[in-house]
CSV table of C-alpha atoms and ligand atoms in Angstrom, one decimal:
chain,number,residue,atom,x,y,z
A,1,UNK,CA,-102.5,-40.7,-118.4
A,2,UNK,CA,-103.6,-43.9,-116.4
A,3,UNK,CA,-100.7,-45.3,-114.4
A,4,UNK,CA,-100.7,-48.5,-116.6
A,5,UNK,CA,-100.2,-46.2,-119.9
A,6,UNK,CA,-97.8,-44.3,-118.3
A,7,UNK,CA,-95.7,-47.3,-117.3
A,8,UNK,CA,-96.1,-48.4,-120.5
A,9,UNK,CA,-94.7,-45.4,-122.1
A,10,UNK,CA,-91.4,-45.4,-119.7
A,11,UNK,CA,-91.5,-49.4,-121.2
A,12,UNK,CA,-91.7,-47.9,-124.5
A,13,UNK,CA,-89.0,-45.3,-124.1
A,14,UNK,CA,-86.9,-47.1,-122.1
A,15,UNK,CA,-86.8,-49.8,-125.1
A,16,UNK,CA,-85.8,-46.8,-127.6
A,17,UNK,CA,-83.3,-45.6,-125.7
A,18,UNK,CA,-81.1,-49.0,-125.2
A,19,UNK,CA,-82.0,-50.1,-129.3
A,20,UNK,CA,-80.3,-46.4,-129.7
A,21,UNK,CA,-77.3,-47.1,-127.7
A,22,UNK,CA,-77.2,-51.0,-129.7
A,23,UNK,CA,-77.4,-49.1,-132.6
A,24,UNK,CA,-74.7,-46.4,-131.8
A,25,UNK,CA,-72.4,-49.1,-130.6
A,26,UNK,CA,-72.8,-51.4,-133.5
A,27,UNK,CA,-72.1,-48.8,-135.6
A,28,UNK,CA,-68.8,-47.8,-133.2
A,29,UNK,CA,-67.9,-51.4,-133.4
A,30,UNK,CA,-67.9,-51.4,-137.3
A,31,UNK,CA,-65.9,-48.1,-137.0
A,32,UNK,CA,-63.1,-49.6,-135.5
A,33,UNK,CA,-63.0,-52.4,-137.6
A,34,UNK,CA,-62.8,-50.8,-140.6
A,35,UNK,CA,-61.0,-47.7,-139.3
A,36,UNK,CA,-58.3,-49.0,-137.4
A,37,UNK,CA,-57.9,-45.8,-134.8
A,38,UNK,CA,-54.2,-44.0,-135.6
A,39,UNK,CA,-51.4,-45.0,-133.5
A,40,UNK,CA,-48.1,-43.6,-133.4
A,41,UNK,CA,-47.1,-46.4,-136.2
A,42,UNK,CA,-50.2,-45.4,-138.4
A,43,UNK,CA,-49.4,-42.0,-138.2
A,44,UNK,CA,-50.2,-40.2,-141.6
A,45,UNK,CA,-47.5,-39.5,-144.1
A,46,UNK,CA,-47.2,-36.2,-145.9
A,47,UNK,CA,-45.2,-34.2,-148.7
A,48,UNK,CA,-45.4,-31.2,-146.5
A,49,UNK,CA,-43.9,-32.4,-143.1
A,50,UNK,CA,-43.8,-30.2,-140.1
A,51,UNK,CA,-40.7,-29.8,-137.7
A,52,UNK,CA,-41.5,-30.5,-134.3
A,53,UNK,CA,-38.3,-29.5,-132.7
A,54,UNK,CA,-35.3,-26.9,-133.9
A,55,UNK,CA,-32.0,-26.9,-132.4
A,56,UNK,CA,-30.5,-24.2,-130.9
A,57,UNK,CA,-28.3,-22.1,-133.0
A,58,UNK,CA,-24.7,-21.9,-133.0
A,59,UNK,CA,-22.6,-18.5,-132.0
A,60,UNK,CA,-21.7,-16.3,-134.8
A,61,UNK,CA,-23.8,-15.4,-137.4
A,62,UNK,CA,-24.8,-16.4,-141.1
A,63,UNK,CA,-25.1,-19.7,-142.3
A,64,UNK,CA,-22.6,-21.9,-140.7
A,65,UNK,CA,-24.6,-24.8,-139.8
A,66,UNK,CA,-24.2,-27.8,-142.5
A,67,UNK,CA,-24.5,-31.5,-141.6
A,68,UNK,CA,-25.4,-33.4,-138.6
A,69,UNK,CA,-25.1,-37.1,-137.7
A,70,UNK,CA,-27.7,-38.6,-135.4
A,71,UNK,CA,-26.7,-41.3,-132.6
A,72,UNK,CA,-29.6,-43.2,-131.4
A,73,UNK,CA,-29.5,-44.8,-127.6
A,74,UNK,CA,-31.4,-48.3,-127.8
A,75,UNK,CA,-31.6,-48.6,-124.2
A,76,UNK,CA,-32.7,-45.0,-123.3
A,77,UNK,CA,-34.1,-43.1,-126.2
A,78,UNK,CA,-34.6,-40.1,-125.3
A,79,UNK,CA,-30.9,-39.7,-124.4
A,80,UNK,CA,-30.1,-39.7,-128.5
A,81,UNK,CA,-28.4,-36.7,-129.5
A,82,UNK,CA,-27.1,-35.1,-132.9
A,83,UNK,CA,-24.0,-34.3,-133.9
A,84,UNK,CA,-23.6,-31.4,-136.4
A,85,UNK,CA,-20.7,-28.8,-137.4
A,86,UNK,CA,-20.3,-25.4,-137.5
A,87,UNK,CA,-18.3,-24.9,-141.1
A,88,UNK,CA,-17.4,-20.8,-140.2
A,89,UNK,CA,-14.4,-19.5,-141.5
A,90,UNK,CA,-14.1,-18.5,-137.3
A,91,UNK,CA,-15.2,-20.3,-134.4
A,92,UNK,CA,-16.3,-23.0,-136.5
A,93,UNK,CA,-16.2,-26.2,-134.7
A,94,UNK,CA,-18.2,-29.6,-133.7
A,95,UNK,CA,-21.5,-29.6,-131.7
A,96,UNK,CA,-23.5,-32.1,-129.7
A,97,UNK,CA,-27.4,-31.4,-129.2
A,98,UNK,CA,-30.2,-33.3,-127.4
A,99,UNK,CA,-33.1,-34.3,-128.5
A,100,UNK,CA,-34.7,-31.0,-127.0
A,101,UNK,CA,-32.5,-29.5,-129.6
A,102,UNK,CA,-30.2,-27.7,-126.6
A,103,UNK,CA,-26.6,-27.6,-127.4
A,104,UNK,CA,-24.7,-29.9,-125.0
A,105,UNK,CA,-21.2,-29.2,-125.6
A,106,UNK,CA,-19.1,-27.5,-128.4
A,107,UNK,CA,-16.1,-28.0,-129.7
A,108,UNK,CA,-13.9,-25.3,-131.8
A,109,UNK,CA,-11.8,-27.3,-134.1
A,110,UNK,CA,-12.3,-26.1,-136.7
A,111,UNK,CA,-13.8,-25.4,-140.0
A,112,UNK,CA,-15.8,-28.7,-139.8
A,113,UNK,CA,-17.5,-30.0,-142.8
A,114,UNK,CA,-19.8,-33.1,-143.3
A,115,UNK,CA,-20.3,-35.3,-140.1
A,116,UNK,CA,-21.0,-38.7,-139.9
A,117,UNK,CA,-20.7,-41.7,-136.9
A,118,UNK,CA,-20.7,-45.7,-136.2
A,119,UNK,CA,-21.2,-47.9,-133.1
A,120,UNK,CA,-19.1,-50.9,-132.3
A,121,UNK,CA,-15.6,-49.2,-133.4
A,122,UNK,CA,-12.9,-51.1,-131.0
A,123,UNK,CA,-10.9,-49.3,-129.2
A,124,UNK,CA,-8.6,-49.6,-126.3
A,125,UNK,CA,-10.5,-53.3,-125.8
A,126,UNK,CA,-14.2,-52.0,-126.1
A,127,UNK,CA,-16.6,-51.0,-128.6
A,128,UNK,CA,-17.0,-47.3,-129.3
A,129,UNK,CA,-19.2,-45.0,-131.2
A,130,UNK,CA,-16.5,-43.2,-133.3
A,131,UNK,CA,-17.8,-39.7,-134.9
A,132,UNK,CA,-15.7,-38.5,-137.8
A,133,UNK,CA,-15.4,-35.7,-140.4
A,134,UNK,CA,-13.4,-33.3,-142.7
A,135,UNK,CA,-12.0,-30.6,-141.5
A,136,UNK,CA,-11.2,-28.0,-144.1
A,137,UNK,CA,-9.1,-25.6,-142.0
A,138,UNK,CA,-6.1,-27.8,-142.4
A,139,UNK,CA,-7.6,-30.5,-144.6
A,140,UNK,CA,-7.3,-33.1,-142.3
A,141,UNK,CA,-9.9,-36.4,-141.3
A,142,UNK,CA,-11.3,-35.4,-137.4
A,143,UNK,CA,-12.1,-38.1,-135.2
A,144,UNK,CA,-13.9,-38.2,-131.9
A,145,UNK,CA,-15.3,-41.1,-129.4
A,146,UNK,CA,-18.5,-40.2,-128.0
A,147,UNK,CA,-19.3,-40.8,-124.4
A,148,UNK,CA,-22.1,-42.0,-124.3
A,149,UNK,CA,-23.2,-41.6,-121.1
A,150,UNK,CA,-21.9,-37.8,-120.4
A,151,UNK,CA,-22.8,-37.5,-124.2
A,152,UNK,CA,-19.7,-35.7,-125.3
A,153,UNK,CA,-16.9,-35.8,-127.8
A,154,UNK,CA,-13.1,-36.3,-127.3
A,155,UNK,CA,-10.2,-36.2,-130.1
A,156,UNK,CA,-9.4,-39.9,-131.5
A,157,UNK,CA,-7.3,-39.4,-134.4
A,158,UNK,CA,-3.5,-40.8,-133.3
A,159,UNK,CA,-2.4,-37.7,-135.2
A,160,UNK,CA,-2.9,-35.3,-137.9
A,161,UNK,CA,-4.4,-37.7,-140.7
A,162,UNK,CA,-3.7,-35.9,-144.0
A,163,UNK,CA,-6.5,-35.8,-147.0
A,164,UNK,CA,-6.6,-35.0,-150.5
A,165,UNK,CA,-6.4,-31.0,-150.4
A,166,UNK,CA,-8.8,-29.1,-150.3
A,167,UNK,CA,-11.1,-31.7,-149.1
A,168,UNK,CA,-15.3,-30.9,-148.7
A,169,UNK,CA,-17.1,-33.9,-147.4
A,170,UNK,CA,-17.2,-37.0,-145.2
A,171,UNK,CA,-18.8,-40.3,-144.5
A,172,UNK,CA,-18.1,-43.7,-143.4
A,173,UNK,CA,-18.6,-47.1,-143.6
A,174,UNK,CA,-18.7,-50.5,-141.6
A,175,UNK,CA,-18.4,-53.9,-143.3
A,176,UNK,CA,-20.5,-56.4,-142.6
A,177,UNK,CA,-18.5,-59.2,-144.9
A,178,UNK,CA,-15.5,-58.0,-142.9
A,179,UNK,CA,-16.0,-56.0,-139.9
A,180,UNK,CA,-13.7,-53.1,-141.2
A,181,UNK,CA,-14.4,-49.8,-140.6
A,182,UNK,CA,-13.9,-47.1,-143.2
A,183,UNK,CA,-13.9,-43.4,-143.7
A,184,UNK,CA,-14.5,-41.7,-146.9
A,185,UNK,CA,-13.9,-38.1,-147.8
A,186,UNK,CA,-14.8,-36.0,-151.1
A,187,UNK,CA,-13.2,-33.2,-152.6
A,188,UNK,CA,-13.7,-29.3,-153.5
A,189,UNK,CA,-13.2,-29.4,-156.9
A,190,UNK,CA,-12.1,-31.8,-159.5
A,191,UNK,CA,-9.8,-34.3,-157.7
A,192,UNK,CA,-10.3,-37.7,-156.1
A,193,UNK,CA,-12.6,-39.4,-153.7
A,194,UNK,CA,-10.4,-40.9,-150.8
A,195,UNK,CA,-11.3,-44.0,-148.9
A,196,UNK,CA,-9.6,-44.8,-145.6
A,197,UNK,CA,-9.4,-47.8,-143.4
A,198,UNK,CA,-9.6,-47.0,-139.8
A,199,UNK,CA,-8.1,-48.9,-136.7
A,200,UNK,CA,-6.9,-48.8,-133.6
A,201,UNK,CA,-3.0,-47.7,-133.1
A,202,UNK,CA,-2.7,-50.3,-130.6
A,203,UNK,CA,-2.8,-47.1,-127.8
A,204,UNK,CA,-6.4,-46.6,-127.4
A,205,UNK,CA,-6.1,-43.9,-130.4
A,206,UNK,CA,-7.0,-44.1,-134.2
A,207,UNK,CA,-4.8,-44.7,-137.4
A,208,UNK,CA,-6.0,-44.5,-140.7
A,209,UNK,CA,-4.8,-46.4,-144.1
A,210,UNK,CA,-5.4,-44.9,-147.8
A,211,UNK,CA,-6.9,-47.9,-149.2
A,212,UNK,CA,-8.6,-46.9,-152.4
A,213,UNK,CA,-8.9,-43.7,-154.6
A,214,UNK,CA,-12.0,-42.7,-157.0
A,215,UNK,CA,-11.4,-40.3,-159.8
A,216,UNK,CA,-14.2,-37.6,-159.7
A,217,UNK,CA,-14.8,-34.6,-162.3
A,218,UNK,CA,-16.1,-31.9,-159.7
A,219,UNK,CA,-16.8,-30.3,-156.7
A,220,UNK,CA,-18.8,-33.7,-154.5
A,221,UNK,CA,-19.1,-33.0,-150.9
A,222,UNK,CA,-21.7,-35.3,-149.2
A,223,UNK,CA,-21.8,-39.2,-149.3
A,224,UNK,CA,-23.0,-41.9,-147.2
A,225,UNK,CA,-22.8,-45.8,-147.2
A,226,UNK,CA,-25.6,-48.5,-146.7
A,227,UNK,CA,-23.6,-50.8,-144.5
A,228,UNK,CA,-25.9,-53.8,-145.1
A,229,UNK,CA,-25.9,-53.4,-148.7
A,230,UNK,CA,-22.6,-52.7,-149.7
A,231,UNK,CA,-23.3,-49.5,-151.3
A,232,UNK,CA,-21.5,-46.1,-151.6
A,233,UNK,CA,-23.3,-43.2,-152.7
A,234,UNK,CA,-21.7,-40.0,-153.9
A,235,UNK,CA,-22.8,-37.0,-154.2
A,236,UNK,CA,-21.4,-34.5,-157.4
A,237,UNK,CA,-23.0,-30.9,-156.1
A,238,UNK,CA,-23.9,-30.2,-159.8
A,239,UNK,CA,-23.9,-33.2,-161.3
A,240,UNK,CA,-25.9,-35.7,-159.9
A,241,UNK,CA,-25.5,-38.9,-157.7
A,242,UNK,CA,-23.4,-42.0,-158.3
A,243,UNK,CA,-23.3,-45.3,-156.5
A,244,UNK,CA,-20.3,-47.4,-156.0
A,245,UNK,CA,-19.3,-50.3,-154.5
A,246,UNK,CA,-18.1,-49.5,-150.7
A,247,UNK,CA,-15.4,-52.2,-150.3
A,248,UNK,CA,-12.1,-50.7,-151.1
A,249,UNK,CA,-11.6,-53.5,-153.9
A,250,UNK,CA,-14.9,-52.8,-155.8
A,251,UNK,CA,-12.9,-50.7,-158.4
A,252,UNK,CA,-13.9,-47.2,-159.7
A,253,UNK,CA,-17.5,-49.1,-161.6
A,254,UNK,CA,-20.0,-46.4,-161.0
A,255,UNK,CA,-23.9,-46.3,-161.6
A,256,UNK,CA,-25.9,-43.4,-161.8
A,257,UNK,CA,-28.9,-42.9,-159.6
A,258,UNK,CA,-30.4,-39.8,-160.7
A,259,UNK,CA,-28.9,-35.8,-162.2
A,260,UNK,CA,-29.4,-32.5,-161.1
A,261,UNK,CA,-32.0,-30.7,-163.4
A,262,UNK,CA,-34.0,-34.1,-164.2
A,263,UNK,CA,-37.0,-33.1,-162.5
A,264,UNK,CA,-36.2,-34.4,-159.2
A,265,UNK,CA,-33.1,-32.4,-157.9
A,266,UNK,CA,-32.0,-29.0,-158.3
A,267,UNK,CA,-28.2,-28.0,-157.5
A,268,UNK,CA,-26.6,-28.7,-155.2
A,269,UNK,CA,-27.3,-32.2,-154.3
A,270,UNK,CA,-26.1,-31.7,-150.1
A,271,UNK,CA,-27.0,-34.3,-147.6
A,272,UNK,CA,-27.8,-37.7,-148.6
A,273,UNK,CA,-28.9,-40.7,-145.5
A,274,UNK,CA,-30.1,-43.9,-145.7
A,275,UNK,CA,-33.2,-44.7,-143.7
A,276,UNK,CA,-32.7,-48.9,-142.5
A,277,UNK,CA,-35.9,-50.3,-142.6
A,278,UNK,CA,-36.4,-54.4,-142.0
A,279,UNK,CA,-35.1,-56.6,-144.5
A,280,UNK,CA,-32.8,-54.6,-146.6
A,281,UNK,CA,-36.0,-52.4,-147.2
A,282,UNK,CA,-35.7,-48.6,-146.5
A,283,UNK,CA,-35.0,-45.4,-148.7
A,284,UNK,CA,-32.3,-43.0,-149.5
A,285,UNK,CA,-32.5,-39.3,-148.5
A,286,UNK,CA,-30.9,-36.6,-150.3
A,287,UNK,CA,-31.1,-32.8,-150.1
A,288,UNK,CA,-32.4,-31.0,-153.3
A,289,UNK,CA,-30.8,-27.7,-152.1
A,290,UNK,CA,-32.1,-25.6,-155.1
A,291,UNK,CA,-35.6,-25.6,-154.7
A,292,UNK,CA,-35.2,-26.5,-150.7
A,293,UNK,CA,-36.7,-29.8,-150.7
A,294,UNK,CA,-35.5,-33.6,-150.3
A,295,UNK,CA,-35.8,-35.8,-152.5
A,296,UNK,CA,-36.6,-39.6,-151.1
A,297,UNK,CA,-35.8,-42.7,-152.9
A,298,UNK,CA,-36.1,-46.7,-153.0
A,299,UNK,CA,-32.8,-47.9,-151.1
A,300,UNK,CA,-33.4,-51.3,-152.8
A,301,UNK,CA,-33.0,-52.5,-156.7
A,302,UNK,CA,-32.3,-49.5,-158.9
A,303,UNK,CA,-33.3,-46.9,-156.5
A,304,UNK,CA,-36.4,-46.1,-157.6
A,305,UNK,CA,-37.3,-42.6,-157.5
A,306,UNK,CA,-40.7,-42.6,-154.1
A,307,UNK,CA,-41.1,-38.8,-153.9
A,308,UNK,CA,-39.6,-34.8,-153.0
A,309,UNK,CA,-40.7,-33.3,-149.3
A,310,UNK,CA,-41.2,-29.9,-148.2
A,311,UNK,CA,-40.5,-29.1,-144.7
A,312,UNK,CA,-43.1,-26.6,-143.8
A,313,UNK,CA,-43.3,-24.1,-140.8
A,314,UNK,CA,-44.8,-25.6,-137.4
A,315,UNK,CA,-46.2,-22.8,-135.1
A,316,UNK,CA,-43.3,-20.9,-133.9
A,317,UNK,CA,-40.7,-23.2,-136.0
A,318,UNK,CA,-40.2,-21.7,-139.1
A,319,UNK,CA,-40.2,-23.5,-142.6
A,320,UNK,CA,-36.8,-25.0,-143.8
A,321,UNK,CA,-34.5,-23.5,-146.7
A,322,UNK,CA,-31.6,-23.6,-148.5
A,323,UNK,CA,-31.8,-27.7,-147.6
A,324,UNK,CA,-28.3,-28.5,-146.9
A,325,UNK,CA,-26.7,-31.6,-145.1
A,326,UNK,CA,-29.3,-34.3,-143.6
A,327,UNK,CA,-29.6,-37.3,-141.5
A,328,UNK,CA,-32.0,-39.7,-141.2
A,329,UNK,CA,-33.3,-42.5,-138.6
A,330,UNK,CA,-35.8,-45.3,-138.2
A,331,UNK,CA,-35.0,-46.0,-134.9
A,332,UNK,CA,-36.6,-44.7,-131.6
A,333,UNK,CA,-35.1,-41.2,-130.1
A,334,UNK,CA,-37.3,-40.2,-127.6
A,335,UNK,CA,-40.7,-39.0,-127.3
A,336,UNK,CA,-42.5,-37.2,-130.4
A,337,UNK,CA,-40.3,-39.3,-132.2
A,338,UNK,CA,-40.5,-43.2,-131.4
A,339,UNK,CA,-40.8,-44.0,-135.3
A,340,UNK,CA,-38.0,-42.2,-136.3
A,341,UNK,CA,-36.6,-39.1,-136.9
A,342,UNK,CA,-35.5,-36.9,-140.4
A,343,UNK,CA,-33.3,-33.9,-138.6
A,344,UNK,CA,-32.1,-31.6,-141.9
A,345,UNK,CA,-30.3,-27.9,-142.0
A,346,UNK,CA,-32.4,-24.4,-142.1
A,347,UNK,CA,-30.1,-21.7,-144.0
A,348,UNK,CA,-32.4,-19.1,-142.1
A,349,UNK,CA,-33.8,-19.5,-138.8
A,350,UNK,CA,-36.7,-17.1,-138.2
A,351,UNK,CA,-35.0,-14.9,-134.9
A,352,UNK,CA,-31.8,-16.7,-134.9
A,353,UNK,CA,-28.3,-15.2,-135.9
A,354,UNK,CA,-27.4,-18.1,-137.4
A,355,UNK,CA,-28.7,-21.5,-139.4
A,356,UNK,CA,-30.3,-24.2,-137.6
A,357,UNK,CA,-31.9,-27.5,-138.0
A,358,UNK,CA,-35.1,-28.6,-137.8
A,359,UNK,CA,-36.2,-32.2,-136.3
A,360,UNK,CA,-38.7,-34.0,-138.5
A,361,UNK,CA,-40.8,-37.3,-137.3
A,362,UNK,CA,-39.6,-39.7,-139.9
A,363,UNK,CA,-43.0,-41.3,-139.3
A,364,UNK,CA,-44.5,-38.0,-141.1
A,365,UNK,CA,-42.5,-38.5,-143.9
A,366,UNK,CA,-42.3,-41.9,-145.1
A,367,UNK,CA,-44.0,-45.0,-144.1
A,368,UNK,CA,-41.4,-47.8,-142.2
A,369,UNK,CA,-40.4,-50.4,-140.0
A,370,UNK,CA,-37.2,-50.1,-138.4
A,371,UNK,CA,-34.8,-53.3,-138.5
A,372,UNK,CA,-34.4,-55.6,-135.5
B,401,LIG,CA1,-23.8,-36.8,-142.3
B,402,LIG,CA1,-22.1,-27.8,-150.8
B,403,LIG,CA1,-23.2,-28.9,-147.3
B,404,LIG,CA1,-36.3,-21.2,-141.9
C-alpha cells in the first residue's frame, strides 16, 4: 500500500471509530433519558419482598416473639432500634434490637403482649419517647421511657395501672387537635376495648385516666391509630377490621374496613401499622396470619384495598410464617433501609430456638414518600 493510501485508510478508520463512539453515546444519552438509572428512591416494588436483616432470637424456645414497635432517630439513622416482646408464659419480657438486628438489652417483665411507642411525651419538663404495652401476666398497661441515646428502656408507669381482664393487645395514640396522648388496649375474648389518657403524675412518672370504653364481640388483640387522621383501627382476630374515631368523645360509631375470609385476609388478623407518607397519603399494614402474608391498604378515603405481600427467603434469611404482629416505617433507619423499613414476626426461624423477625425495605414493598 502507497503511504498516501495507507494514511488514508488510518483517515478512514479513524473516522469510523469516533462516528461509532457518537453513535454509542447518542444512544447512551437517549438511555438515560428515557430510562432514568434506579436510585435508592426508584427502587422496584414487589409482591414477593425479601428480608435483608433478621433479628436475633430471644432465649427460650417456641414461638414467643409477637409484636415490635420501631423508633426511628432523625438525626442519626442508623441508631433506630425496635422494640418487640417476648409473650412466653416464662421469661417472657421486653426487648430492644438495632438495626443489625442484635439484641441490646432485655427486659423480663413479663408476659408482654402488643408493643407500640410515641415521641414528644412530657415528662419531668422534657419530651420523651414513651413505649407502652399490655402485659398479660397481671393484666396491667407497661410503660417505659426510652433513652435515647444509651437506647434502653426504664419503667414509667406511677404504679400498677389496671386493665380490663384478661387483656390481649395494645396501641396508642397522640392528638394532633389536642396534644393528648392515649393508650388503647384490646381484650381476649368478648369484653371491651379500653382507652386511656396518659400524663405525667407531676413526679417525673406516668398516670393514666379511663376515658372511653368500646363494646367488642370477640377476642381483638392488635390496633393502631393514624395520629394525623384521627383514626382508630381495631383488629377482631376472626372477624375482621373496624375503624373508629380515636378521640375519646367519637362514641362507639364503627366502620368496617375489610373481613376475614373475603379474599384478602385469613384469620387471625395480627399486626396492623400505618405507613405516613406526605400529605395524609400512605397505607395501612395488617398481618393476614392464615395464609402468612400482609395485606396492604389505602390509608386515605375508604381504605381501599392496594395489594397482599409475601415475605420470601433472602440467602441465609429464611421466608416468613405464621405473620404475626408488624410495624411499619417511611422514614430513614440506617443503611439498606433509607426509604423505609416493614420489620414483621417469623413463627419459625430456620436454626433458631425460637421466632424472630425479619427486616423488610419498605421501599421493596410499596412505593412512598415519607412526610416532612
Ligand atoms: Ca405494634
Ligand atoms: Ca393473636
Ligand atoms: Ca399477636
Ligand atoms: Ca421462617
Amino acid at each position: 500500500m502507497r503511504m498516501r493510501d495507507r494514511s488514508r485508510v488510518v483517515s478512514l478508520v479513524a473516522l469510523a471509530a469516533l462516528a461509532c463512539l457518537v453513535i454509542v453515546g447518542v444512544a447512551f444519552s437517549v438511555r438515560e433519558l428515557v430510562e432514568p438509572p434506579p436510585t435508592a428512591t426508584a427502587r422496584q416494588t414487589t409482591d414477593s419482598p425479601t428480608p435483608l436483616v433478621e433479628s436475633a432470637s430471644f432465649a427460650g424456645s417456641g414461638d414467643i416473639a409477637d409484636d415490635n414497635a420501631i423508633w426511628t432517630d432523625r438525626k442519626n439513622p442508623s441508631n433506630s432500634v425496635v422494640i418487640a416482646d417476648n409473650k412466653g408464659d416464662s421469661g417472657g419480657g421486653i426487648g430492644v434490637f438495632g438495626m443489625d438486628g442484635k439484641l441490646l438489652q432485655f427486659r423480663a417483665d413479663g408476659m408482654i403482649g402488643n408493643v407500640d411507642l410515641r415521641e414528644g411525651f412530657p415528662l419531668a419538663g422534657g419530651p420523651t419517647v414513651l413505649v407502652g404495652a399490655n402485659n398479660r401476666s397481671n393484666n396491667t398497661l407497661a410503660l417505659w421511657t426510652l433513652d435515647t441515646k444509651t437506647r434502653t428502656l426504664s419503667p414509667a408507669a406511677a404504679y400498677d395501672i389496671e386493665t380490663f381482664a384478661p387483656n390481649y393487645g395494645f396501641c396508642m395514640y397522640h392528638s394532633r387537635d389536642s396534644g393528648r396522648f392515649y393508650a388503647f388496649v384490646t381484650p381476649d375474648g368478648p369484653g371491651e376495648i379500653q382507652q386511656f389518657e396518659l400524663v405525667d403524675n407531676g413526679a417525673g412518672q406516668v398516670r393514666a385516666t379511663l376515658v372511653r370504653t368500646l363494646p367488642i364481640d370477640s377476642v381483638t388483640e392488635s390496633c393502631v391509630a393514624d395520629d394525623d387522621l384521627g383514626h382508630l383501627y381495631v383488629g377482631e382476630e376472626e372477624v375482621g377490621i373496624w375503624k373508629y374515631g380515636a378521640e375519646p368523645d367519637t362514641g362507639a360509631d364503627r366502620v368496617p374496613v375489610d373481613q376475614a375470609g373475603a379474599g384478602r385476609l385469613v384469620a387471625d388478623i395480627e399486626g396492623l401499622s400505618i405507613a405516613y407518607g406526605a400529605d395524609g397519603s400512605g397505607y395501612l399494614f395488617v398481618s393476614s396470619q392464615g395464609d402468612s402474608t400482609i395485606a396492604i391498604y389505602d390509608r386515605a378515603g375508604n381504605n381501599a384495598f392496594v395489594k397482599k405481600v409475601t415475605v420470601v427467603a433472602n440467602g441465609d434469611i429464611d421466608a416468613v410464617t405464621g405473620t404475626d404482629g408488624l410495624d411499619v416505617t417511611s422514614f430513614n433507619v440506617g443503611p439498606q433501609f433509607e426509604d423505609g423499613l416493614l420489620v414483621v414476626h417469623d413463627d419459625d426461624n430456620s436454626g433458631g430456638s425460637t421466632s424472630n423477625m425479619k427486616y423488610v425495605p419498605l421501599a421493596s414493598v410499596v412505593e412512598i414518600t415519607a412526610p416532612k
